[in-house]
PDB file of C-alpha atoms and ligand atoms in Angstrom:
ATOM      1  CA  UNK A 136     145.538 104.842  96.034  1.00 37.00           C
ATOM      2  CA  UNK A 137     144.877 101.167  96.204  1.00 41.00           C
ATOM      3  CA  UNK A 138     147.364  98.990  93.820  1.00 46.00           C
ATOM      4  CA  UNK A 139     144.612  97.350  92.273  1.00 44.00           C
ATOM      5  CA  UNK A 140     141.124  99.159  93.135  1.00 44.00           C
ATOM      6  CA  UNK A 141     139.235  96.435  90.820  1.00 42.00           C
ATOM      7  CA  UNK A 142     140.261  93.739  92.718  1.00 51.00           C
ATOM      8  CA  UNK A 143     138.131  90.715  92.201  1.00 53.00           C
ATOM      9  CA  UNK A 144     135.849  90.121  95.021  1.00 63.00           C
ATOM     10  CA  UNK A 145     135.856  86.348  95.786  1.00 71.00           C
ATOM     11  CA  UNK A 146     132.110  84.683  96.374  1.00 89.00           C
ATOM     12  CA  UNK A 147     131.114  83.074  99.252  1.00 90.00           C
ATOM     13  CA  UNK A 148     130.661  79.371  97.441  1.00 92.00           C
ATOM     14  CA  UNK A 149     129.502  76.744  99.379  1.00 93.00           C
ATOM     15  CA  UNK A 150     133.118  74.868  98.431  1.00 94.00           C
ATOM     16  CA  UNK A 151     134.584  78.258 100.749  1.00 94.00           C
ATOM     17  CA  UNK A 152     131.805  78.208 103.155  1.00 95.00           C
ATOM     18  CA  UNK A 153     132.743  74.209 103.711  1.00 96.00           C
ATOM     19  CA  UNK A 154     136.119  74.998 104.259  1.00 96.00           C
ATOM     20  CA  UNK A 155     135.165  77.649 106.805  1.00 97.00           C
ATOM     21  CA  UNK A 156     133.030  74.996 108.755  1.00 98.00           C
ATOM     22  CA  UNK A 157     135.914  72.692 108.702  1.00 97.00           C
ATOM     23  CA  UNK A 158     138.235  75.420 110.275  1.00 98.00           C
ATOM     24  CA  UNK A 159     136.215  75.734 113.201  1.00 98.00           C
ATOM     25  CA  UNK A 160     136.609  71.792 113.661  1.00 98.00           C
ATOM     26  CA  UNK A 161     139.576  72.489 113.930  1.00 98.00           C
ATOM     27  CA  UNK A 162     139.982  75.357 116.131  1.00 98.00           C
ATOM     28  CA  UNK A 163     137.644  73.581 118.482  1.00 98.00           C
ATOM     29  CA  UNK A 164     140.542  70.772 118.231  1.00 98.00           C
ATOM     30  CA  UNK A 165     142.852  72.348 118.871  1.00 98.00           C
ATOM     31  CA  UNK A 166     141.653  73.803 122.459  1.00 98.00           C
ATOM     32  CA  UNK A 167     139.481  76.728 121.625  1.00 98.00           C
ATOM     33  CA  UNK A 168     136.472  76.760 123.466  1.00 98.00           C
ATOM     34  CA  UNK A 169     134.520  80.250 123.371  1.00 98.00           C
ATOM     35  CA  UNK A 170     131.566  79.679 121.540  1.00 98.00           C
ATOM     36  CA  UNK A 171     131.327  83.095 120.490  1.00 98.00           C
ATOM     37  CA  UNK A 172     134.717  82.965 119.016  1.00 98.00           C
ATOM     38  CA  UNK A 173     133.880  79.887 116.920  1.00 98.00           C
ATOM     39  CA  UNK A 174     130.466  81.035 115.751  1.00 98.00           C
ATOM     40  CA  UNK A 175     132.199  84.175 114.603  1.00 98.00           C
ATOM     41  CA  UNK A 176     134.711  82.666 112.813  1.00 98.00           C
ATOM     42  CA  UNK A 177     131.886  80.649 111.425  1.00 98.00           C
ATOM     43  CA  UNK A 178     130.773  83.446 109.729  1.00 97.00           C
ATOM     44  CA  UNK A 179     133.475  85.813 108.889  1.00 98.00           C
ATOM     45  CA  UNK A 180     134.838  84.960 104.936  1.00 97.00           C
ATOM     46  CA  UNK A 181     138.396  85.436 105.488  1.00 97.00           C
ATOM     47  CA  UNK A 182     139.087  84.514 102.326  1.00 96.00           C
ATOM     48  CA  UNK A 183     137.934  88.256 101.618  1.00 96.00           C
ATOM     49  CA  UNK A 184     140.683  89.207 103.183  1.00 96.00           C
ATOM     50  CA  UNK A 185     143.246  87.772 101.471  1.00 94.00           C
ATOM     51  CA  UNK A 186     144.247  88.086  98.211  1.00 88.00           C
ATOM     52  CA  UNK A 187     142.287  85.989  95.418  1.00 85.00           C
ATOM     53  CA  UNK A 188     144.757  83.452  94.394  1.00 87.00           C
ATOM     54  CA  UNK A 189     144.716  82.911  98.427  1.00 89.00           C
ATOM     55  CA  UNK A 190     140.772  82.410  98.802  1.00 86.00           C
ATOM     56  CA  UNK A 191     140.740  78.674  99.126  1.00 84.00           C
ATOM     57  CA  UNK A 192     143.944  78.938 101.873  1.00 94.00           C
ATOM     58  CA  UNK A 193     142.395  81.377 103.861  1.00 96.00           C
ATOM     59  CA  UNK A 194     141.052  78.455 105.291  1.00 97.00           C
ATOM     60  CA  UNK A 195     143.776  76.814 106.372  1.00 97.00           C
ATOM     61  CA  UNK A 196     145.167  77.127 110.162  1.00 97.00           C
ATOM     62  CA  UNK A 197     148.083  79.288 108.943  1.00 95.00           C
ATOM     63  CA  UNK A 198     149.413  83.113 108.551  1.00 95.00           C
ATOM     64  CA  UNK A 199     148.978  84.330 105.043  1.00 95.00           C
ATOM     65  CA  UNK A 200     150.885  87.387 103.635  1.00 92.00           C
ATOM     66  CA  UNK A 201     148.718  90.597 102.793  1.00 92.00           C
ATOM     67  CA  UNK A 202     151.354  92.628 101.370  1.00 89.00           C
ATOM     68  CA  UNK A 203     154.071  95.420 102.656  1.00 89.00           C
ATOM     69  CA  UNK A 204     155.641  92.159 104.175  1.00 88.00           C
ATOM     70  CA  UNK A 205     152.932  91.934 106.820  1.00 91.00           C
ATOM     71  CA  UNK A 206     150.464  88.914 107.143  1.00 91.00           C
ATOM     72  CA  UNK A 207     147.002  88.271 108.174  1.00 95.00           C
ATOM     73  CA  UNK A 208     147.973  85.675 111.679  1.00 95.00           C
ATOM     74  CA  UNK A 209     146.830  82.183 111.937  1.00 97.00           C
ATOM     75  CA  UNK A 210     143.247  81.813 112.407  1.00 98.00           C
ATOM     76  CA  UNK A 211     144.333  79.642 115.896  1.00 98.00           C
ATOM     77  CA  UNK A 212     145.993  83.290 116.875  1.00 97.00           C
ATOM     78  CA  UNK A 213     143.208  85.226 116.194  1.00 98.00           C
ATOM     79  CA  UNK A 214     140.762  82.852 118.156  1.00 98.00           C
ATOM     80  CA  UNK A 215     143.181  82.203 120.720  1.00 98.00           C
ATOM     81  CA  UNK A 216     143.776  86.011 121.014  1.00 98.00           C
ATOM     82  CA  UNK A 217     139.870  86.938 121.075  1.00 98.00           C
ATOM     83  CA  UNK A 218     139.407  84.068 123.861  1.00 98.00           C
ATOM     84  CA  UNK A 219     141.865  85.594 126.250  1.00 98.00           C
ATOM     85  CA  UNK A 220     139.599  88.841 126.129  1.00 98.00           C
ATOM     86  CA  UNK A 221     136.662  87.310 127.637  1.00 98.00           C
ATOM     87  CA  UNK A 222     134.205  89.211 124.961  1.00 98.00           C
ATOM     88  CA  UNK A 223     130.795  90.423 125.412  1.00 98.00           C
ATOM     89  CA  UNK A 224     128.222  92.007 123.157  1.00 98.00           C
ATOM     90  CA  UNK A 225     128.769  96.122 123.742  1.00 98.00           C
ATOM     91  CA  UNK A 226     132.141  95.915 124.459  1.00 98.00           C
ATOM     92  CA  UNK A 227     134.172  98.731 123.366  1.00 98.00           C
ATOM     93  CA  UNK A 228     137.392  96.974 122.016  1.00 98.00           C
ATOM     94  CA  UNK A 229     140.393  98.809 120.901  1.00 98.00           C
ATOM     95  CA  UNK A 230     143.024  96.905 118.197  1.00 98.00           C
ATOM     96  CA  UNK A 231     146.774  97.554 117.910  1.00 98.00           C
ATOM     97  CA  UNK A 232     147.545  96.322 114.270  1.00 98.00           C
ATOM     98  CA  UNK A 233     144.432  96.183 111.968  1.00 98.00           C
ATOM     99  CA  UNK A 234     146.507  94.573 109.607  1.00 97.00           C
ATOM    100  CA  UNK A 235     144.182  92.901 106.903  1.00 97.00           C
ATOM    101  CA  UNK A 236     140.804  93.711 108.773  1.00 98.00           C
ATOM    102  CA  UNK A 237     140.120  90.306 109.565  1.00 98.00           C
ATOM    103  CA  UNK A 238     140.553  90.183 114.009  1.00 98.00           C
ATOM    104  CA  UNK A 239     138.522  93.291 113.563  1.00 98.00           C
ATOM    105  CA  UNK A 240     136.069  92.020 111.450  1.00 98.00           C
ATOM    106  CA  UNK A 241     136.161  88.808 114.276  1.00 98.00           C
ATOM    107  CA  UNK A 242     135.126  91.408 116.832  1.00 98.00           C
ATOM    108  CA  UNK A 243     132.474  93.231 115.519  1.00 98.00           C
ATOM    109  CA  UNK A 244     130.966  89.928 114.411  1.00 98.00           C
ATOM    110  CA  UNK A 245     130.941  89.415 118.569  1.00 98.00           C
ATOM    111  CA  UNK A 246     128.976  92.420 118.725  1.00 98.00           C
ATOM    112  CA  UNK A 247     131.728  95.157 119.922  1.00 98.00           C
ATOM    113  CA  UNK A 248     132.635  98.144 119.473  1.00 98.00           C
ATOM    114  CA  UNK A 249     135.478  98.091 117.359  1.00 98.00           C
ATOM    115  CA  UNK A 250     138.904 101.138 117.258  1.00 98.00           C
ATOM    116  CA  UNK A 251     141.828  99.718 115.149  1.00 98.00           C
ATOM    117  CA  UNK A 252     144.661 101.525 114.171  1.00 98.00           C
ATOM    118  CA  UNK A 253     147.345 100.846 111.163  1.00 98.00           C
ATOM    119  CA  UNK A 254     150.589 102.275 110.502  1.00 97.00           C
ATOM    120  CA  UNK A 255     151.071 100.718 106.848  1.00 97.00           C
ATOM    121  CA  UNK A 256     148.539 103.455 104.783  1.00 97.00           C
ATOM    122  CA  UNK A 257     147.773 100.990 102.060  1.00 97.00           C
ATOM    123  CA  UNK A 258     147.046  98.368 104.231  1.00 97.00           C
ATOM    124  CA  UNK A 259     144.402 100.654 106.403  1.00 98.00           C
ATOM    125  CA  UNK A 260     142.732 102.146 103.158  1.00 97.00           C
ATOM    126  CA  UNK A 261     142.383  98.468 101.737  1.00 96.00           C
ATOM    127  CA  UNK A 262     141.154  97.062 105.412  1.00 97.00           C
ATOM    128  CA  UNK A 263     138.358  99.780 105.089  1.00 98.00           C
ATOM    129  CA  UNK A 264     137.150  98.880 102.016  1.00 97.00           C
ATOM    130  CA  UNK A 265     136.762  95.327 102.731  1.00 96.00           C
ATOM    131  CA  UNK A 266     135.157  95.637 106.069  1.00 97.00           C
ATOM    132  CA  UNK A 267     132.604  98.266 104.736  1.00 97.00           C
ATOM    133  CA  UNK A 268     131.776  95.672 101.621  1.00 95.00           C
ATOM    134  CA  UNK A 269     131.339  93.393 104.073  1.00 96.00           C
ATOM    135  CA  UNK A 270     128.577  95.647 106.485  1.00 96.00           C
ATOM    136  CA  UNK A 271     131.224  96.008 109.342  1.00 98.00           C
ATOM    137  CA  UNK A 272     131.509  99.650 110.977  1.00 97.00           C
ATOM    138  CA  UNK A 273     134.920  99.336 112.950  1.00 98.00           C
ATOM    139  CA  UNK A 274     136.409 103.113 113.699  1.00 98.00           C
ATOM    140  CA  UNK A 275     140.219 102.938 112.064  1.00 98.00           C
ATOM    141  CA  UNK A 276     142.748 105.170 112.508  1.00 98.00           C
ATOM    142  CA  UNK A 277     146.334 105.189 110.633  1.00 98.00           C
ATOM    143  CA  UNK A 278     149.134 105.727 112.393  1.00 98.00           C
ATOM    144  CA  UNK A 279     151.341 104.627 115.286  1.00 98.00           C
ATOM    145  CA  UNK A 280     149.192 102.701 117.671  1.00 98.00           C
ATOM    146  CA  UNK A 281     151.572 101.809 120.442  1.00 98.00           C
ATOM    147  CA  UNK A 282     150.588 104.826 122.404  1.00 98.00           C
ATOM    148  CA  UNK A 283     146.953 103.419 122.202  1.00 98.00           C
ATOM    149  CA  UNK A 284     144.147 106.128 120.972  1.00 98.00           C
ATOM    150  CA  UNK A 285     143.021 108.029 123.938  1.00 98.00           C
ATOM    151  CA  UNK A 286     140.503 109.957 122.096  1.00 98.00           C
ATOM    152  CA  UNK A 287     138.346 107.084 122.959  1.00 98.00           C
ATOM    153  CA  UNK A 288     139.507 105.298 126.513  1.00 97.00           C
ATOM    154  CA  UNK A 289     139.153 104.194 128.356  1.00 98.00           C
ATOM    155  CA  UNK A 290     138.488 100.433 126.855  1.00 98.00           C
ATOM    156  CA  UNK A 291     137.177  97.744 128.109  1.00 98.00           C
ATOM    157  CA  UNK A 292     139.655  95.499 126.008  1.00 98.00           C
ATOM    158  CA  UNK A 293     142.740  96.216 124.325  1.00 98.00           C
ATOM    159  CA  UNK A 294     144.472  93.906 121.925  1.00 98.00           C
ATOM    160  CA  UNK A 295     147.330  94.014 120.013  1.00 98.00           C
ATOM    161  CA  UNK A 296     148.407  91.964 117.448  1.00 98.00           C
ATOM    162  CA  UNK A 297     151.937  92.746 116.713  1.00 97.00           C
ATOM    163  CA  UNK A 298     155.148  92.020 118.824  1.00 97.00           C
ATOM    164  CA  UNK A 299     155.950  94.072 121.354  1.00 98.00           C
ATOM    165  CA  UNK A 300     159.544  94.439 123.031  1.00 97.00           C
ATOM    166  CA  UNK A 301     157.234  95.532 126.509  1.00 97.00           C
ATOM    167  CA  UNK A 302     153.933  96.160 128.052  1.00 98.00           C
ATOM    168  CA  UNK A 303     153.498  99.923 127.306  1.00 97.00           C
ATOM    169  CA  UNK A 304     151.874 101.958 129.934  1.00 97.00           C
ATOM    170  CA  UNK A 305     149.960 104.076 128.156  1.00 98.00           C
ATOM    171  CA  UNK A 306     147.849 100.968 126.646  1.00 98.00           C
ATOM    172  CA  UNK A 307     147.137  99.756 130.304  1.00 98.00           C
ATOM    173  CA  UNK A 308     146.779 103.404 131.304  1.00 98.00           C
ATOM    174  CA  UNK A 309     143.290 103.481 128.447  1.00 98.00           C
ATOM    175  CA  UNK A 310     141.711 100.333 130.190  1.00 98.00           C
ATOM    176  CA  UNK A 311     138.361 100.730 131.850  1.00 98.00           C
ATOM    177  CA  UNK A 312     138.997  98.991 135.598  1.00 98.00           C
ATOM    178  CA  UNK A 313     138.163  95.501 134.951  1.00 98.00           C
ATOM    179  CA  UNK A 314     139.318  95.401 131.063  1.00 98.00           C
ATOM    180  CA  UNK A 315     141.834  93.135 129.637  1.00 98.00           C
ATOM    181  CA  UNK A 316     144.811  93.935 127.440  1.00 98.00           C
ATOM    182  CA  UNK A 317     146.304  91.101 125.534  1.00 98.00           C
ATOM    183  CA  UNK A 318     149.798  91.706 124.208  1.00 98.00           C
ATOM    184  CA  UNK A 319     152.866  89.478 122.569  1.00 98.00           C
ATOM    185  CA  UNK A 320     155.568  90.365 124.056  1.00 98.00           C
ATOM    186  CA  UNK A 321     159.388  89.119 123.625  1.00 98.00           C
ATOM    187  CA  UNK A 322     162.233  89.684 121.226  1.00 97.00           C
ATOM    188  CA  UNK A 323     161.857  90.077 117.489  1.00 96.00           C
ATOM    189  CA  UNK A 324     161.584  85.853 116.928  1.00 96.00           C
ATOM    190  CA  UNK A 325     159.617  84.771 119.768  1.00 97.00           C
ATOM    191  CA  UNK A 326     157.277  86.641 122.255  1.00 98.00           C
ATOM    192  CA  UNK A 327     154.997  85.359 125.007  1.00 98.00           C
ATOM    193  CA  UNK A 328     151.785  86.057 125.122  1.00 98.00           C
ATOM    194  CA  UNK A 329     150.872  88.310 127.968  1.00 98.00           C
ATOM    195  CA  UNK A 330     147.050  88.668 129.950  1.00 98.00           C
ATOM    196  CA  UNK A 331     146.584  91.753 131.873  1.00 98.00           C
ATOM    197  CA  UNK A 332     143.724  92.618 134.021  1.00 98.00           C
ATOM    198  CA  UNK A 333     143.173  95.865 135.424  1.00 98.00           C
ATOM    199  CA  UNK A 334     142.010  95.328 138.873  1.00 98.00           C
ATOM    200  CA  UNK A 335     141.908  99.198 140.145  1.00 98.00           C
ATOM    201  CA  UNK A 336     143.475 102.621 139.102  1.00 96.00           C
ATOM    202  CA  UNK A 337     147.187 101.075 139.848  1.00 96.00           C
ATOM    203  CA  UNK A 338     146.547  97.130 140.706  1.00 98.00           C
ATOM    204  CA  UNK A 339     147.410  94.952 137.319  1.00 98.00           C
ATOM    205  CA  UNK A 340     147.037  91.229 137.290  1.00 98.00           C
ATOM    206  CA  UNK A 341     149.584  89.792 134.584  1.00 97.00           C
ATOM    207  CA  UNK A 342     149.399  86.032 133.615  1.00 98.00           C
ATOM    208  CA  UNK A 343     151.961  85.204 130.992  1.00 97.00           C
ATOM    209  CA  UNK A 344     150.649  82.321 128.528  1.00 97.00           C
ATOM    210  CA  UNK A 345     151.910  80.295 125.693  1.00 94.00           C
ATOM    211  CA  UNK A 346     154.588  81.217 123.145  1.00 97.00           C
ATOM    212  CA  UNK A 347     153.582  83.011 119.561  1.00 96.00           C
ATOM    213  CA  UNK A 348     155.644  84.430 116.538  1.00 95.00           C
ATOM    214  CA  UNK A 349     154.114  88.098 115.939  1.00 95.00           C
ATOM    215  CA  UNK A 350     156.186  90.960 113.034  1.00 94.00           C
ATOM    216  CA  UNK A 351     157.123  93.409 115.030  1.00 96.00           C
ATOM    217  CA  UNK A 352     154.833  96.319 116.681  1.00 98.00           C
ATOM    218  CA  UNK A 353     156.738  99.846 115.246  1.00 98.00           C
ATOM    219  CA  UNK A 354     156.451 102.550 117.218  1.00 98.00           C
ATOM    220  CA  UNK A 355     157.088 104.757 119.794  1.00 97.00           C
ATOM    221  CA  UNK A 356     156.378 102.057 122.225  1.00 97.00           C
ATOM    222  CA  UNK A 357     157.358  99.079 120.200  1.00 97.00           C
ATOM    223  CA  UNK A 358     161.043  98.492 117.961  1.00 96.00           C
ATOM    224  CA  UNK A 359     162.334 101.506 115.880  1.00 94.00           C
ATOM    225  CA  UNK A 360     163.248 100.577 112.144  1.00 91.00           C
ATOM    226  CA  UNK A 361     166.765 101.385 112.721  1.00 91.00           C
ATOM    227  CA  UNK A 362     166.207  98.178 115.422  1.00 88.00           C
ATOM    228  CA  UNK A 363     164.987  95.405 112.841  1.00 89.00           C
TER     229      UNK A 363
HETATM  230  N1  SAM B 557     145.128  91.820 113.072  1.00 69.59           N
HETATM  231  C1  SAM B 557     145.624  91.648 111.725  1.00 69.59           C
HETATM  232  C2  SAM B 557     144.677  90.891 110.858  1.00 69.59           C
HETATM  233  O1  SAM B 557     143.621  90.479 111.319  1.00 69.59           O
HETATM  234  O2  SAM B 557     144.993  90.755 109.681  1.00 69.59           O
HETATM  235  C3  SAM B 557     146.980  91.004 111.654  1.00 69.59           C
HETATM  236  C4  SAM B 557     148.004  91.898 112.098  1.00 69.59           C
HETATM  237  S1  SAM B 557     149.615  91.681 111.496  1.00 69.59           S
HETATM  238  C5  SAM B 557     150.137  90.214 112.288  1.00 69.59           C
HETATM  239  C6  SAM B 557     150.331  93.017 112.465  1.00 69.59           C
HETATM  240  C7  SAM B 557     149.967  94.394 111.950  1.00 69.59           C
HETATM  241  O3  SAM B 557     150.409  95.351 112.897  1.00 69.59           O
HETATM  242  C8  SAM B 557     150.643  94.746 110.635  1.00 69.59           C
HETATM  243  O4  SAM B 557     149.689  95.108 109.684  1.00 69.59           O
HETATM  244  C9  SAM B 557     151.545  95.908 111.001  1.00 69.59           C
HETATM  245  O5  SAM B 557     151.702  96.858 109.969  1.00 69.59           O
HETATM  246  C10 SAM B 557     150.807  96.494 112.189  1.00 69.59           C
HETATM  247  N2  SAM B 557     151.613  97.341 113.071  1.00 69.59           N
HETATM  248  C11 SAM B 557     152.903  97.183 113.451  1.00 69.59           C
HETATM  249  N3  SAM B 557     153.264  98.183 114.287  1.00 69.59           N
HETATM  250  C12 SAM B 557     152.168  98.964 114.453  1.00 69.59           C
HETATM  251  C13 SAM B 557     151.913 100.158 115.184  1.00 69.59           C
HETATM  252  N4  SAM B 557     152.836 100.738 115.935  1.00 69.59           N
HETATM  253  N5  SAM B 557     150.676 100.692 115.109  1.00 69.59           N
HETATM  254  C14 SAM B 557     149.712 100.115 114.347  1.00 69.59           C
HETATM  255  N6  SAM B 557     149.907  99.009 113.610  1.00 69.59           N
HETATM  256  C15 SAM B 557     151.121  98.437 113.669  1.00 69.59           C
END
């Protein structure tokens, strides 16, 4: 059960939508360049995302939290993250981390198809809700993501948007030759953000980019409670 299943559902004002359009000045500021990426974010209300004492911050360049001590990252992180994986239209995109729905929602505005999975239960039922309100048809999954969701690989992008102590195989093992997995990876502060490209069955290209602060991916792949 949701904690509050009546939970006001903030309008898209043109003070929001404003704010929105600002963001993206900023985000083109501050380096991002993928048109797609900027359009989407354009038109995604993350405000809806977050709750409603938040709606008018959503639209700042910061992480907000979203409950269960998780956040919703930094819109720069989420653009910065969806730029990496080179999108197209039609590509099938799978999502460690679904978090508050919004990098989802980012995706399937780019015309993907969308797989996210969640461990926190409360924060996949709410992340369903508000992406179906809002018309978006991502497939989620709860549970432990780290091992990836091989029901559906292979992918042509993976992304995950927790930090990761390593690059688990089994998430390079479910890209599609070609595809791109995007990964923070470090220790439980600071990770680096990692670019892999899957040239053949066992040739990986690896480019490791700028530094990010991600919480921590749990999991069989990623840091055991007992760790944190
Ligand atoms: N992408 C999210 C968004 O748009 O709001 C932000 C993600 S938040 C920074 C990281 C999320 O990863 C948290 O919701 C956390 O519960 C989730 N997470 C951590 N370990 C995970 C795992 N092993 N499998 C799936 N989700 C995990």
């Amino acid at each position: 059960m949701l904690d509050n299943p009546v939970e006001e559902f903030v309008i898209d004002t043109y003070k929001l939508q404003g704010l929105r359009a600002k963001l993206v000045k900023t985000l083109r500021e501050k380096g991002i360049q993928d048109e797609g990426v900027l359009t989407a974010v354009g038109k995604v209300p993350r405000h809806s995302f977050v709750e409603s004492a938040f709606a008018e911050q959503a639209y700042d360049d910061r992480p907000l939290p979203i409950g269960d001590g998780q956040t919703i990252s930094q819109p720069y992180t989420v653009a910065r993250q969806s730029e990496l994986l080179e999108l197209k239209p039609g590509m099938k995109v799978l999502e460690i981390g679904t978090g508050s729905g919004y990098q989802a929602a980012i995706l399937c505005e780019m015309g993907c198809k969308v797989f996210s999975i969640e461990r926190i239960r409360s924060l996949h039922v709410k992340s369903q809700r508000i992406l179906t309100d809002l018309g978006y048809k991502p497939r989620l999954k709860w549970g432990d993501g780290s091992p990836g969701w091989a029901t559906y690989d292979p992918y042509d992008r993976i992304l995950v948007t927790a930090a990761s102590p390593s690059v688990p195989d089994t998430l390079k093992k479910q890209l599609a030759i070609n595809g791109i997995l995007v990964i923070p990876v470090g220790d439980l502060k600071i990770q680096v953000m990692m670019k892999i490209t899957r040239k053949s069955q066992e040739e990986f290209i690896q480019q490791r980019l700028n530094e990010f602060q991600f919480v921590p991916m749990i999991g069989k792949h990623g840091w055991k409670e007992e760790q944190l």
